[in-house]
Structure formats: structure tokens, C-alpha cells
Amino acid sequence: MGPKSNKWKLGLGVYTPFGGLVDWGDNWSGKYTLTSLNLKAIYFQPTLSIKITDRIGIGAGFVYNHGDVNLQRALPVNYPDGRSGHVTLDGTGKGYGWNAGLYIKTLSNISFALVHKSKVITKLDGGTADFTVPQSLTGSFPPGNTFNAELPLPATTSLGVGIPLSKSTVLAFDASWVQWHIYQDLSFDYATNTPALADTKSARNYRDGSSFKLGINHQASEKLALRAGVGYAFSPVQDGYVTPEAPDADRYILSAGLGYTPTRHFEVNASFFFEDVKSRKQKNIETGLDGTFKTLVYAPGISLTYKW
């Protein structure tokens, strides 16, 4: 939003670039590594843009992340009836970053956009560590314990190119480089340690990831736009470090969507996103967990936009 006659605009984005939910249950062979994980990263991003000329614009802003994590796993201690112990780690945190972008539209109407979003180190302080163990072991797993941790979220640099095929159809290409190398380990620092409960540090050793996507937008009418896309993404998870919290692999991407603009100010967009994550047989070098992971992702989406 901003004065129509001015060359600057102020916008606010609220979105979730990272996160997910996995639930393996309590009866699988890797339960001592993970039974469930619910991770949310919600970015609040106010950004200022300035139109330098009719064909060049720049923008920059601030990023605030609200992080929320709930991790659960079984403990290798048993009740008399054979049930395993259980731990739930639950915490919230915050992190800060920035973003900047450049937009250029050439005389041939081919457009280029370069966007960078910085890394965001989210600190989880004072999270609750709830241990469910037999009464005889409560001294080794003290109640009311807390933990600190860090969740490093990577910087992302993206290049977008828009090529008009006709007055109503635009071809778009997008390449992204995601600097996952900052995620080297997952550590939990407990406020109270015992001989049975030491701080943990598990190697992740991520490398940088990337993705390449090709899409098309066709303006079927003044109010209706039709869209489709394909893509391929390279996983940052190296062999030997695949875990059930993020059983990642290279993936194929398909998408389709439409946009409807009933008025000059209001816009509705709907989409459907499909990912085929390749089958990957792995043995984790720390836990020894051995198996084949295969994931399919189906993600419908809808967005509502109002322009002042």
C-alpha cells in the first residue's frame, strides 16, 4: 500500500517457508529416534519497494520468525507391562533476518527478478522437556526440566525470468539456491543433566540445495488466469544423514492453478502442488536406522489478496 502518485509502496507478507508434520506412531522400529515432529516457522515480513523508473524497481525489508517445535520419541526404558518410556520436547522461539530484491523489465518486455532472503537463526529458550518414565527412574529424568536449542533456517537466493509469448501468455523460469550448509547439527541443551540424561548433539551436515522450475501463466479473460508448472529440486541431505524427521531426497514437482480477479482491488488464487520425492535407501551413521524412505506430497492452496 502507499499513495498512488508516489513511487514507493509498503507491503506485509505473512507466510511459512519452512515447516511440516511427520507422525510415525509408537510401534515402528525407529521409535527411539522419532515418533512425531511438528515444526512451524511463520515469517512476518514488512517490505518497502521503490520504483526507480517504469522498468526498474528495488525493495528491502525486515523478517521476524516465530518458530514452534514439538518433537516426541520413545525412550529405551520399559514399564512392567512392556510399554516404552516417552519424551516430549515442546518450545517456541524467535529469529530475525532481512530481505532484498531487484526487478528489471527490458525493452523487449522480458522481466528479471533477483531476490535474497537472509538466514534466520531461531533461538528456542526455556522449552519444556516432559519425560514419561517408570516411577523408579524419575530421579534420572527429573520432572519440570527445560531445554535450549537453535533452529537455523537457511538463506535463499532466487532468480526469476518472465518471457511474454503473447499478449495473454507468459512463460516463467525460477532458479533458487538454498544455503542449507548452516544446518550442521541438531542440539538440545537441558537445564538439568543426570548420568542418564546428557545434552545431545546429532550431526546433520547439510549441504546447499537448489531447485529449478518452469511455469506458464495464460490470461484466459480479463478476470481469469490459468497456470501450470513443472520443477526439480535437489536435496540438501547427504547420504548417511537421512533421518525420519526429514526423510528427504531429490524430487519432481508438478503444479496447477488459477487466479480470479472479480474487482480491481480483490484477487483470489487457488493452486494444487504435487511432489514425488524419490525413493531413497539409507542407513544413518549415528543411529544405525536402516530403511527405504519414499514420500508423496499433495498440497492444495488458496490465497486472498486485497490491493489498496
PDB file of C-alpha atoms in Angstrom:
ATOM      1  CA  MET A   1       0.000   0.000   0.000  1.00  0.00           C
ATOM      2  CA  GLY A   2       1.015   3.610  -0.482  1.00  0.00           C
ATOM      3  CA  PRO A   3      -0.008   6.857  -2.213  1.00  0.00           C
ATOM      4  CA  LYS A   4      -0.898   6.163  -5.850  1.00  0.00           C
ATOM      5  CA  SER A   5       1.154   9.107  -7.149  1.00  0.00           C
ATOM      6  CA  ASN A   6       4.306   8.110  -5.226  1.00  0.00           C
ATOM      7  CA  LYS A   7       6.994   5.703  -6.352  1.00  0.00           C
ATOM      8  CA  TRP A   8       7.139   3.786  -3.068  1.00  0.00           C
ATOM      9  CA  LYS A   9       4.913   1.075  -1.674  1.00  0.00           C
ATOM     10  CA  LEU A  10       4.852  -0.741   1.648  1.00  0.00           C
ATOM     11  CA  GLY A  11       3.813  -4.384   1.865  1.00  0.00           C
ATOM     12  CA  LEU A  12       3.474  -7.059   4.539  1.00  0.00           C
ATOM     13  CA  GLY A  13       3.861 -10.788   3.945  1.00  0.00           C
ATOM     14  CA  VAL A  14       2.951 -13.485   6.475  1.00  0.00           C
ATOM     15  CA  TYR A  15       3.888 -16.976   5.295  1.00  0.00           C
ATOM     16  CA  THR A  16       5.528 -20.302   6.225  1.00  0.00           C
ATOM     17  CA  PRO A  17       8.672 -21.006   4.146  1.00  0.00           C
ATOM     18  CA  PHE A  18       9.725 -23.967   6.312  1.00  0.00           C
ATOM     19  CA  GLY A  19       7.913 -26.467   8.482  1.00  0.00           C
ATOM     20  CA  GLY A  20       5.938 -29.685   8.437  1.00  0.00           C
ATOM     21  CA  LEU A  21       4.418 -32.538  10.372  1.00  0.00           C
ATOM     22  CA  VAL A  22       5.516 -36.174  10.472  1.00  0.00           C
ATOM     23  CA  ASP A  23       3.923 -38.819  12.684  1.00  0.00           C
ATOM     24  CA  TRP A  24       5.462 -42.304  12.665  1.00  0.00           C
ATOM     25  CA  GLY A  25       3.495 -43.681  15.626  1.00  0.00           C
ATOM     26  CA  ASP A  26       4.811 -45.586  18.656  1.00  0.00           C
ATOM     27  CA  ASN A  27       5.213 -49.042  17.123  1.00  0.00           C
ATOM     28  CA  TRP A  28       7.809 -48.657  14.397  1.00  0.00           C
ATOM     29  CA  SER A  29      11.464 -49.728  14.523  1.00  0.00           C
ATOM     30  CA  GLY A  30      12.785 -46.151  14.673  1.00  0.00           C
ATOM     31  CA  LYS A  31      10.668 -45.029  17.616  1.00  0.00           C
ATOM     32  CA  TYR A  32      13.748 -44.305  19.755  1.00  0.00           C
ATOM     33  CA  THR A  33      14.843 -41.810  17.082  1.00  0.00           C
ATOM     34  CA  LEU A  34      11.465 -40.169  16.459  1.00  0.00           C
ATOM     35  CA  THR A  35       7.756 -40.810  16.839  1.00  0.00           C
ATOM     36  CA  SER A  36       6.462 -37.395  15.714  1.00  0.00           C
ATOM     37  CA  LEU A  37       7.642 -33.906  14.819  1.00  0.00           C
ATOM     38  CA  ASN A  38       5.533 -30.764  14.367  1.00  0.00           C
ATOM     39  CA  LEU A  39       7.616 -27.829  13.167  1.00  0.00           C
ATOM     40  CA  LYS A  40       6.332 -24.365  12.265  1.00  0.00           C
ATOM     41  CA  ALA A  41       8.258 -21.344  11.024  1.00  0.00           C
ATOM     42  CA  ILE A  42       5.975 -18.349  10.482  1.00  0.00           C
ATOM     43  CA  TYR A  43       7.632 -15.354   8.825  1.00  0.00           C
ATOM     44  CA  PHE A  44       6.341 -11.787   9.244  1.00  0.00           C
ATOM     45  CA  GLN A  45       7.938  -9.670   6.530  1.00  0.00           C
ATOM     46  CA  PRO A  46       7.309  -5.918   6.130  1.00  0.00           C
ATOM     47  CA  THR A  47       8.973  -4.691   2.923  1.00  0.00           C
ATOM     48  CA  LEU A  48       9.437  -1.290   1.256  1.00  0.00           C
ATOM     49  CA  SER A  49       9.652  -1.079  -2.547  1.00  0.00           C
ATOM     50  CA  ILE A  50      10.729   1.865  -4.674  1.00  0.00           C
ATOM     51  CA  LYS A  51      10.082   2.298  -8.410  1.00  0.00           C
ATOM     52  CA  ILE A  52      13.253   3.889  -9.757  1.00  0.00           C
ATOM     53  CA  THR A  53      11.922   4.024 -13.324  1.00  0.00           C
ATOM     54  CA  ASP A  54       8.980   2.453 -15.110  1.00  0.00           C
ATOM     55  CA  ARG A  55      11.207  -0.581 -15.768  1.00  0.00           C
ATOM     56  CA  ILE A  56      13.388  -0.838 -12.630  1.00  0.00           C
ATOM     57  CA  GLY A  57      12.352  -1.354  -9.028  1.00  0.00           C
ATOM     58  CA  ILE A  58      14.109  -2.272  -5.797  1.00  0.00           C
ATOM     59  CA  GLY A  59      12.860  -3.449  -2.432  1.00  0.00           C
ATOM     60  CA  ALA A  60      14.123  -4.395   1.020  1.00  0.00           C
ATOM     61  CA  GLY A  61      12.663  -5.320   4.357  1.00  0.00           C
ATOM     62  CA  PHE A  62      12.831  -6.998   7.720  1.00  0.00           C
ATOM     63  CA  VAL A  63      11.997 -10.595   8.630  1.00  0.00           C
ATOM     64  CA  TYR A  64      10.726 -11.816  12.006  1.00  0.00           C
ATOM     65  CA  ASN A  65      10.242 -15.548  12.521  1.00  0.00           C
ATOM     66  CA  HIS A  66       8.001 -17.164  15.102  1.00  0.00           C
ATOM     67  CA  GLY A  67       9.226 -20.746  15.500  1.00  0.00           C
ATOM     68  CA  ASP A  68       7.302 -23.573  17.154  1.00  0.00           C
ATOM     69  CA  VAL A  69       8.575 -27.150  17.595  1.00  0.00           C
ATOM     70  CA  ASN A  70       7.114 -30.281  19.188  1.00  0.00           C
ATOM     71  CA  LEU A  71       9.346 -33.348  18.999  1.00  0.00           C
ATOM     72  CA  GLN A  72       8.443 -36.717  20.501  1.00  0.00           C
ATOM     73  CA  ARG A  73      10.298 -40.029  20.705  1.00  0.00           C
ATOM     74  CA  ALA A  74      10.335 -43.210  22.754  1.00  0.00           C
ATOM     75  CA  LEU A  75      12.927 -43.830  25.475  1.00  0.00           C
ATOM     76  CA  PRO A  76      14.795 -47.149  25.828  1.00  0.00           C
ATOM     77  CA  VAL A  77      13.295 -47.794  29.294  1.00  0.00           C
ATOM     78  CA  ASN A  78      10.322 -50.069  29.870  1.00  0.00           C
ATOM     79  CA  TYR A  79       7.347 -50.231  32.206  1.00  0.00           C
ATOM     80  CA  PRO A  80       6.467 -53.618  33.745  1.00  0.00           C
ATOM     81  CA  ASP A  81       3.783 -54.082  31.057  1.00  0.00           C
ATOM     82  CA  GLY A  82       6.355 -53.651  28.296  1.00  0.00           C
ATOM     83  CA  ARG A  83       5.491 -50.057  27.322  1.00  0.00           C
ATOM     84  CA  SER A  84       8.428 -47.801  26.474  1.00  0.00           C
ATOM     85  CA  GLY A  85       9.169 -44.512  28.165  1.00  0.00           C
ATOM     86  CA  HIS A  86       8.469 -41.334  26.222  1.00  0.00           C
ATOM     87  CA  VAL A  87       9.830 -37.787  25.917  1.00  0.00           C
ATOM     88  CA  THR A  88       8.126 -34.683  24.521  1.00  0.00           C
ATOM     89  CA  LEU A  89      10.185 -31.600  23.741  1.00  0.00           C
ATOM     90  CA  ASP A  90       8.000 -28.526  23.180  1.00  0.00           C
ATOM     91  CA  GLY A  91       9.179 -24.972  22.665  1.00  0.00           C
ATOM     92  CA  THR A  92       8.760 -21.673  20.862  1.00  0.00           C
ATOM     93  CA  GLY A  93      11.362 -19.189  19.736  1.00  0.00           C
ATOM     94  CA  LYS A  94      12.110 -16.209  17.561  1.00  0.00           C
ATOM     95  CA  GLY A  95      14.644 -15.143  14.987  1.00  0.00           C
ATOM     96  CA  TYR A  96      15.405 -12.167  12.781  1.00  0.00           C
ATOM     97  CA  GLY A  97      16.607 -11.568   9.227  1.00  0.00           C
ATOM     98  CA  TRP A  98      16.245  -9.361   6.167  1.00  0.00           C
ATOM     99  CA  ASN A  99      15.288  -9.495   2.503  1.00  0.00           C
ATOM    100  CA  ALA A 100      16.145  -7.501  -0.621  1.00  0.00           C
ATOM    101  CA  GLY A 101      15.142  -7.631  -4.258  1.00  0.00           C
ATOM    102  CA  LEU A 102      15.691  -6.117  -7.696  1.00  0.00           C
ATOM    103  CA  TYR A 103      13.215  -6.068 -10.603  1.00  0.00           C
ATOM    104  CA  ILE A 104      14.065  -5.155 -14.204  1.00  0.00           C
ATOM    105  CA  LYS A 105      11.794  -5.141 -17.262  1.00  0.00           C
ATOM    106  CA  THR A 106      13.644  -4.879 -20.558  1.00  0.00           C
ATOM    107  CA  LEU A 107      12.529  -3.017 -23.692  1.00  0.00           C
ATOM    108  CA  SER A 108      11.504  -6.393 -25.164  1.00  0.00           C
ATOM    109  CA  ASN A 109       9.265  -6.859 -22.076  1.00  0.00           C
ATOM    110  CA  ILE A 110      11.316  -9.757 -20.716  1.00  0.00           C
ATOM    111  CA  SER A 111      11.417  -9.306 -16.935  1.00  0.00           C
ATOM    112  CA  PHE A 112      14.072 -10.332 -14.410  1.00  0.00           C
ATOM    113  CA  ALA A 113      13.805 -10.507 -10.628  1.00  0.00           C
ATOM    114  CA  LEU A 114      16.596 -11.253  -8.155  1.00  0.00           C
ATOM    115  CA  VAL A 115      15.589 -11.828  -4.524  1.00  0.00           C
ATOM    116  CA  HIS A 116      17.654 -12.677  -1.453  1.00  0.00           C
ATOM    117  CA  LYS A 117      16.293 -13.683   1.950  1.00  0.00           C
ATOM    118  CA  SER A 118      18.886 -13.922   4.702  1.00  0.00           C
ATOM    119  CA  LYS A 119      19.387 -16.822   7.078  1.00  0.00           C
ATOM    120  CA  VAL A 120      17.306 -16.702  10.265  1.00  0.00           C
ATOM    121  CA  ILE A 121      18.759 -18.296  13.402  1.00  0.00           C
ATOM    122  CA  THR A 122      15.763 -19.058  15.614  1.00  0.00           C
ATOM    123  CA  LYS A 123      16.586 -19.499  19.297  1.00  0.00           C
ATOM    124  CA  LEU A 124      14.332 -21.754  21.370  1.00  0.00           C
ATOM    125  CA  ASP A 125      14.929 -20.870  25.029  1.00  0.00           C
ATOM    126  CA  GLY A 126      13.182 -22.427  28.013  1.00  0.00           C
ATOM    127  CA  GLY A 127      11.311 -25.135  26.137  1.00  0.00           C
ATOM    128  CA  THR A 128       9.659 -27.866  28.214  1.00  0.00           C
ATOM    129  CA  ALA A 129      11.156 -31.373  28.365  1.00  0.00           C
ATOM    130  CA  ASP A 130       8.489 -33.796  29.601  1.00  0.00           C
ATOM    131  CA  PHE A 131       9.725 -37.330  30.396  1.00  0.00           C
ATOM    132  CA  THR A 132       7.274 -40.173  30.941  1.00  0.00           C
ATOM    133  CA  VAL A 133       9.176 -42.984  32.698  1.00  0.00           C
ATOM    134  CA  PRO A 134       8.548 -45.553  35.456  1.00  0.00           C
ATOM    135  CA  GLN A 135       8.466 -44.133  38.976  1.00  0.00           C
ATOM    136  CA  SER A 136      11.791 -45.752  39.812  1.00  0.00           C
ATOM    137  CA  LEU A 137      13.546 -43.684  37.114  1.00  0.00           C
ATOM    138  CA  THR A 138      12.136 -40.219  37.814  1.00  0.00           C
ATOM    139  CA  GLY A 139      15.399 -39.252  39.513  1.00  0.00           C
ATOM    140  CA  SER A 140      17.269 -39.897  36.270  1.00  0.00           C
ATOM    141  CA  PHE A 141      14.702 -37.960  34.226  1.00  0.00           C
ATOM    142  CA  PRO A 142      13.698 -35.092  36.558  1.00  0.00           C
ATOM    143  CA  PRO A 143      10.246 -33.542  36.062  1.00  0.00           C
ATOM    144  CA  GLY A 144       9.993 -29.847  35.231  1.00  0.00           C
ATOM    145  CA  ASN A 145      13.128 -29.919  33.080  1.00  0.00           C
ATOM    146  CA  THR A 146      13.661 -27.383  30.296  1.00  0.00           C
ATOM    147  CA  PHE A 147      15.927 -27.110  27.259  1.00  0.00           C
ATOM    148  CA  ASN A 148      17.507 -24.591  24.893  1.00  0.00           C
ATOM    149  CA  ALA A 149      18.068 -25.166  21.174  1.00  0.00           C
ATOM    150  CA  GLU A 150      18.692 -23.359  17.903  1.00  0.00           C
ATOM    151  CA  LEU A 151      16.848 -23.808  14.636  1.00  0.00           C
ATOM    152  CA  PRO A 152      18.962 -22.482  11.732  1.00  0.00           C
ATOM    153  CA  LEU A 153      16.813 -21.549   8.733  1.00  0.00           C
ATOM    154  CA  PRO A 154      18.785 -21.011   5.523  1.00  0.00           C
ATOM    155  CA  ALA A 155      19.311 -18.014   3.307  1.00  0.00           C
ATOM    156  CA  THR A 156      17.667 -18.283  -0.114  1.00  0.00           C
ATOM    157  CA  THR A 157      18.662 -16.535  -3.342  1.00  0.00           C
ATOM    158  CA  SER A 158      16.232 -16.747  -6.264  1.00  0.00           C
ATOM    159  CA  LEU A 159      16.376 -15.610  -9.872  1.00  0.00           C
ATOM    160  CA  GLY A 160      13.134 -15.307 -11.823  1.00  0.00           C
ATOM    161  CA  VAL A 161      12.701 -14.646 -15.538  1.00  0.00           C
ATOM    162  CA  GLY A 162       9.405 -13.825 -17.259  1.00  0.00           C
ATOM    163  CA  ILE A 163       9.154 -14.191 -21.047  1.00  0.00           C
ATOM    164  CA  PRO A 164       5.975 -12.969 -22.817  1.00  0.00           C
ATOM    165  CA  LEU A 165       4.901 -15.455 -25.501  1.00  0.00           C
ATOM    166  CA  SER A 166       1.905 -13.338 -26.481  1.00  0.00           C
ATOM    167  CA  LYS A 167      -0.225 -10.557 -25.037  1.00  0.00           C
ATOM    168  CA  SER A 168      -2.042 -13.084 -22.850  1.00  0.00           C
ATOM    169  CA  THR A 169       0.610 -15.742 -22.126  1.00  0.00           C
ATOM    170  CA  VAL A 170       3.836 -15.522 -20.104  1.00  0.00           C
ATOM    171  CA  LEU A 171       6.473 -18.206 -19.587  1.00  0.00           C
ATOM    172  CA  ALA A 172       8.300 -18.050 -16.246  1.00  0.00           C
ATOM    173  CA  PHE A 173      11.567 -19.625 -15.096  1.00  0.00           C
ATOM    174  CA  ASP A 174      12.737 -19.730 -11.483  1.00  0.00           C
ATOM    175  CA  ALA A 175      16.055 -20.914 -10.028  1.00  0.00           C
ATOM    176  CA  SER A 176      16.671 -20.960  -6.265  1.00  0.00           C
ATOM    177  CA  TRP A 177      19.803 -21.608  -4.230  1.00  0.00           C
ATOM    178  CA  VAL A 178      19.087 -22.533  -0.603  1.00  0.00           C
ATOM    179  CA  GLN A 179      22.087 -22.266   1.734  1.00  0.00           C
ATOM    180  CA  TRP A 180      21.323 -25.267   3.949  1.00  0.00           C
ATOM    181  CA  HIS A 181      25.004 -25.650   4.902  1.00  0.00           C
ATOM    182  CA  ILE A 182      24.279 -23.694   8.102  1.00  0.00           C
ATOM    183  CA  TYR A 183      22.371 -26.739   9.436  1.00  0.00           C
ATOM    184  CA  GLN A 184      25.274 -28.842  10.735  1.00  0.00           C
ATOM    185  CA  ASP A 185      23.765 -30.369  13.867  1.00  0.00           C
ATOM    186  CA  LEU A 186      20.617 -30.628  15.980  1.00  0.00           C
ATOM    187  CA  SER A 187      21.447 -29.947  19.630  1.00  0.00           C
ATOM    188  CA  PHE A 188      19.417 -29.900  22.839  1.00  0.00           C
ATOM    189  CA  ASP A 189      20.886 -28.316  25.986  1.00  0.00           C
ATOM    190  CA  TYR A 190      18.962 -29.473  29.072  1.00  0.00           C
ATOM    191  CA  ALA A 191      18.789 -27.250  32.144  1.00  0.00           C
ATOM    192  CA  THR A 192      19.259 -30.295  34.413  1.00  0.00           C
ATOM    193  CA  ASN A 193      21.580 -33.144  33.474  1.00  0.00           C
ATOM    194  CA  THR A 194      21.908 -36.570  35.082  1.00  0.00           C
ATOM    195  CA  PRO A 195      24.087 -39.601  34.255  1.00  0.00           C
ATOM    196  CA  ALA A 196      21.171 -40.901  32.158  1.00  0.00           C
ATOM    197  CA  LEU A 197      20.282 -37.510  30.629  1.00  0.00           C
ATOM    198  CA  ALA A 198      23.115 -35.745  28.874  1.00  0.00           C
ATOM    199  CA  ASP A 199      22.867 -32.893  26.388  1.00  0.00           C
ATOM    200  CA  THR A 200      22.539 -34.189  22.827  1.00  0.00           C
ATOM    201  CA  LYS A 201      24.232 -33.154  19.603  1.00  0.00           C
ATOM    202  CA  SER A 202      23.282 -35.032  16.432  1.00  0.00           C
ATOM    203  CA  ALA A 203      25.114 -34.376  13.178  1.00  0.00           C
ATOM    204  CA  ARG A 204      23.100 -33.227  10.155  1.00  0.00           C
ATOM    205  CA  ASN A 205      25.883 -31.888   7.873  1.00  0.00           C
ATOM    206  CA  TYR A 206      23.515 -30.467   5.280  1.00  0.00           C
ATOM    207  CA  ARG A 207      24.908 -29.171   2.006  1.00  0.00           C
ATOM    208  CA  ASP A 208      23.293 -26.414  -0.046  1.00  0.00           C
ATOM    209  CA  GLY A 209      20.162 -27.293  -2.024  1.00  0.00           C
ATOM    210  CA  SER A 210      18.691 -25.895  -5.221  1.00  0.00           C
ATOM    211  CA  SER A 211      15.576 -26.031  -7.364  1.00  0.00           C
ATOM    212  CA  PHE A 212      14.609 -25.199 -10.948  1.00  0.00           C
ATOM    213  CA  LYS A 213      11.033 -24.510 -12.001  1.00  0.00           C
ATOM    214  CA  LEU A 214       9.262 -23.656 -15.246  1.00  0.00           C
ATOM    215  CA  GLY A 215       5.730 -22.275 -15.327  1.00  0.00           C
ATOM    216  CA  ILE A 216       3.207 -20.734 -17.660  1.00  0.00           C
ATOM    217  CA  ASN A 217       0.503 -18.145 -16.995  1.00  0.00           C
ATOM    218  CA  HIS A 218      -2.310 -17.689 -19.514  1.00  0.00           C
ATOM    219  CA  GLN A 219      -4.776 -14.819 -19.141  1.00  0.00           C
ATOM    220  CA  ALA A 220      -7.900 -16.572 -20.436  1.00  0.00           C
ATOM    221  CA  SER A 221     -10.020 -13.467 -19.900  1.00  0.00           C
ATOM    222  CA  GLU A 222      -9.830 -10.081 -18.215  1.00  0.00           C
ATOM    223  CA  LYS A 223     -10.649 -11.695 -14.867  1.00  0.00           C
ATOM    224  CA  LEU A 224      -9.412 -15.314 -15.179  1.00  0.00           C
ATOM    225  CA  ALA A 225      -5.798 -16.567 -15.324  1.00  0.00           C
ATOM    226  CA  LEU A 226      -4.789 -20.235 -15.804  1.00  0.00           C
ATOM    227  CA  ARG A 227      -1.417 -21.575 -14.617  1.00  0.00           C
ATOM    228  CA  ALA A 228       0.711 -24.737 -14.703  1.00  0.00           C
ATOM    229  CA  GLY A 229       4.280 -25.639 -13.802  1.00  0.00           C
ATOM    230  CA  VAL A 230       6.978 -28.302 -13.517  1.00  0.00           C
ATOM    231  CA  GLY A 231      10.174 -28.408 -11.497  1.00  0.00           C
ATOM    232  CA  TYR A 232      13.014 -30.385  -9.985  1.00  0.00           C
ATOM    233  CA  ALA A 233      14.673 -29.898  -6.581  1.00  0.00           C
ATOM    234  CA  PHE A 234      17.998 -31.244  -5.286  1.00  0.00           C
ATOM    235  CA  SER A 235      18.025 -32.419  -1.661  1.00  0.00           C
ATOM    236  CA  PRO A 236      20.497 -30.898   0.833  1.00  0.00           C
ATOM    237  CA  VAL A 237      20.624 -34.136   2.892  1.00  0.00           C
ATOM    238  CA  GLN A 238      23.776 -36.173   2.285  1.00  0.00           C
ATOM    239  CA  ASP A 239      23.976 -39.965   2.293  1.00  0.00           C
ATOM    240  CA  GLY A 240      24.330 -41.287   5.828  1.00  0.00           C
ATOM    241  CA  TYR A 241      22.488 -38.348   7.409  1.00  0.00           C
ATOM    242  CA  VAL A 242      18.899 -39.013   6.325  1.00  0.00           C
ATOM    243  CA  THR A 243      16.631 -39.050   9.382  1.00  0.00           C
ATOM    244  CA  PRO A 244      12.904 -39.753   9.859  1.00  0.00           C
ATOM    245  CA  GLU A 245      12.389 -36.112  10.885  1.00  0.00           C
ATOM    246  CA  ALA A 246      13.182 -35.082   7.269  1.00  0.00           C
ATOM    247  CA  PRO A 247      13.396 -38.171   5.022  1.00  0.00           C
ATOM    248  CA  ASP A 248      14.442 -36.037   2.091  1.00  0.00           C
ATOM    249  CA  ALA A 249      15.606 -36.853  -1.440  1.00  0.00           C
ATOM    250  CA  ASP A 250      15.655 -35.218  -4.850  1.00  0.00           C
ATOM    251  CA  ARG A 251      12.109 -34.569  -6.049  1.00  0.00           C
ATOM    252  CA  TYR A 252       9.946 -33.919  -9.085  1.00  0.00           C
ATOM    253  CA  ILE A 253       7.367 -31.121  -8.878  1.00  0.00           C
ATOM    254  CA  LEU A 254       4.070 -30.547 -10.700  1.00  0.00           C
ATOM    255  CA  SER A 255       1.629 -27.697 -10.103  1.00  0.00           C
ATOM    256  CA  ALA A 256      -1.544 -26.174 -11.483  1.00  0.00           C
ATOM    257  CA  GLY A 257      -3.687 -23.206 -10.507  1.00  0.00           C
ATOM    258  CA  LEU A 258      -5.894 -20.335 -11.418  1.00  0.00           C
ATOM    259  CA  GLY A 259      -6.418 -16.737 -10.444  1.00  0.00           C
ATOM    260  CA  TYR A 260      -9.682 -14.797 -10.463  1.00  0.00           C
ATOM    261  CA  THR A 261      -9.955 -11.014 -10.135  1.00  0.00           C
ATOM    262  CA  PRO A 262     -13.611 -10.035  -9.622  1.00  0.00           C
ATOM    263  CA  THR A 263     -12.742  -6.377  -8.887  1.00  0.00           C
ATOM    264  CA  ARG A 264      -9.791  -4.037  -9.318  1.00  0.00           C
ATOM    265  CA  HIS A 265      -8.847  -4.441  -5.657  1.00  0.00           C
ATOM    266  CA  PHE A 266      -9.623  -8.095  -4.897  1.00  0.00           C
ATOM    267  CA  GLU A 267      -7.933 -11.269  -6.169  1.00  0.00           C
ATOM    268  CA  VAL A 268      -8.387 -14.985  -5.409  1.00  0.00           C
ATOM    269  CA  ASN A 269      -5.748 -17.585  -6.299  1.00  0.00           C
ATOM    270  CA  ALA A 270      -6.088 -21.361  -5.984  1.00  0.00           C
ATOM    271  CA  SER A 271      -3.384 -23.953  -6.582  1.00  0.00           C
ATOM    272  CA  PHE A 272      -2.563 -27.638  -6.358  1.00  0.00           C
ATOM    273  CA  PHE A 273       1.017 -28.748  -5.776  1.00  0.00           C
ATOM    274  CA  PHE A 274       2.381 -32.295  -6.139  1.00  0.00           C
ATOM    275  CA  GLU A 275       5.849 -33.561  -5.231  1.00  0.00           C
ATOM    276  CA  ASP A 276       7.250 -37.011  -5.920  1.00  0.00           C
ATOM    277  CA  VAL A 277      10.180 -37.440  -3.521  1.00  0.00           C
ATOM    278  CA  LYS A 278      12.420 -40.165  -4.892  1.00  0.00           C
ATOM    279  CA  SER A 279      12.766 -43.495  -3.106  1.00  0.00           C
ATOM    280  CA  ARG A 280      15.965 -43.496  -1.022  1.00  0.00           C
ATOM    281  CA  LYS A 281      17.535 -46.421   0.852  1.00  0.00           C
ATOM    282  CA  GLN A 282      19.640 -45.162   3.752  1.00  0.00           C
ATOM    283  CA  LYS A 283      21.438 -46.208   6.939  1.00  0.00           C
ATOM    284  CA  ASN A 284      22.022 -43.358   9.388  1.00  0.00           C
ATOM    285  CA  ILE A 285      25.649 -43.270  10.521  1.00  0.00           C
ATOM    286  CA  GLU A 286      24.752 -42.250  14.104  1.00  0.00           C
ATOM    287  CA  THR A 287      21.610 -44.210  14.959  1.00  0.00           C
ATOM    288  CA  GLY A 288      22.068 -47.169  12.604  1.00  0.00           C
ATOM    289  CA  LEU A 289      18.448 -46.802  11.483  1.00  0.00           C
ATOM    290  CA  ASP A 290      18.256 -48.616   8.151  1.00  0.00           C
ATOM    291  CA  GLY A 291      15.382 -48.443   5.686  1.00  0.00           C
ATOM    292  CA  THR A 292      13.937 -47.092   2.471  1.00  0.00           C
ATOM    293  CA  PHE A 293      12.085 -43.778   2.524  1.00  0.00           C
ATOM    294  CA  LYS A 294       9.501 -42.772  -0.084  1.00  0.00           C
ATOM    295  CA  THR A 295       7.293 -39.669   0.103  1.00  0.00           C
ATOM    296  CA  LEU A 296       4.471 -38.210  -1.969  1.00  0.00           C
ATOM    297  CA  VAL A 297       3.255 -34.678  -1.226  1.00  0.00           C
ATOM    298  CA  TYR A 298      -0.188 -33.283  -2.141  1.00  0.00           C
ATOM    299  CA  ALA A 299      -0.638 -29.612  -1.240  1.00  0.00           C
ATOM    300  CA  PRO A 300      -3.756 -27.636  -2.195  1.00  0.00           C
ATOM    301  CA  GLY A 301      -3.591 -23.900  -1.553  1.00  0.00           C
ATOM    302  CA  ILE A 302      -5.682 -20.755  -1.687  1.00  0.00           C
ATOM    303  CA  SER A 303      -4.798 -17.096  -1.236  1.00  0.00           C
ATOM    304  CA  LEU A 304      -6.880 -13.926  -0.971  1.00  0.00           C
ATOM    305  CA  THR A 305      -5.321 -10.588  -1.947  1.00  0.00           C
ATOM    306  CA  TYR A 306      -6.665  -7.096  -1.414  1.00  0.00           C
ATOM    307  CA  LYS A 307      -4.935  -4.143  -3.078  1.00  0.00           C
ATOM    308  CA  TRP A 308      -5.433  -0.604  -1.810  1.00  0.00           C
TER     309      TRP A 308
END
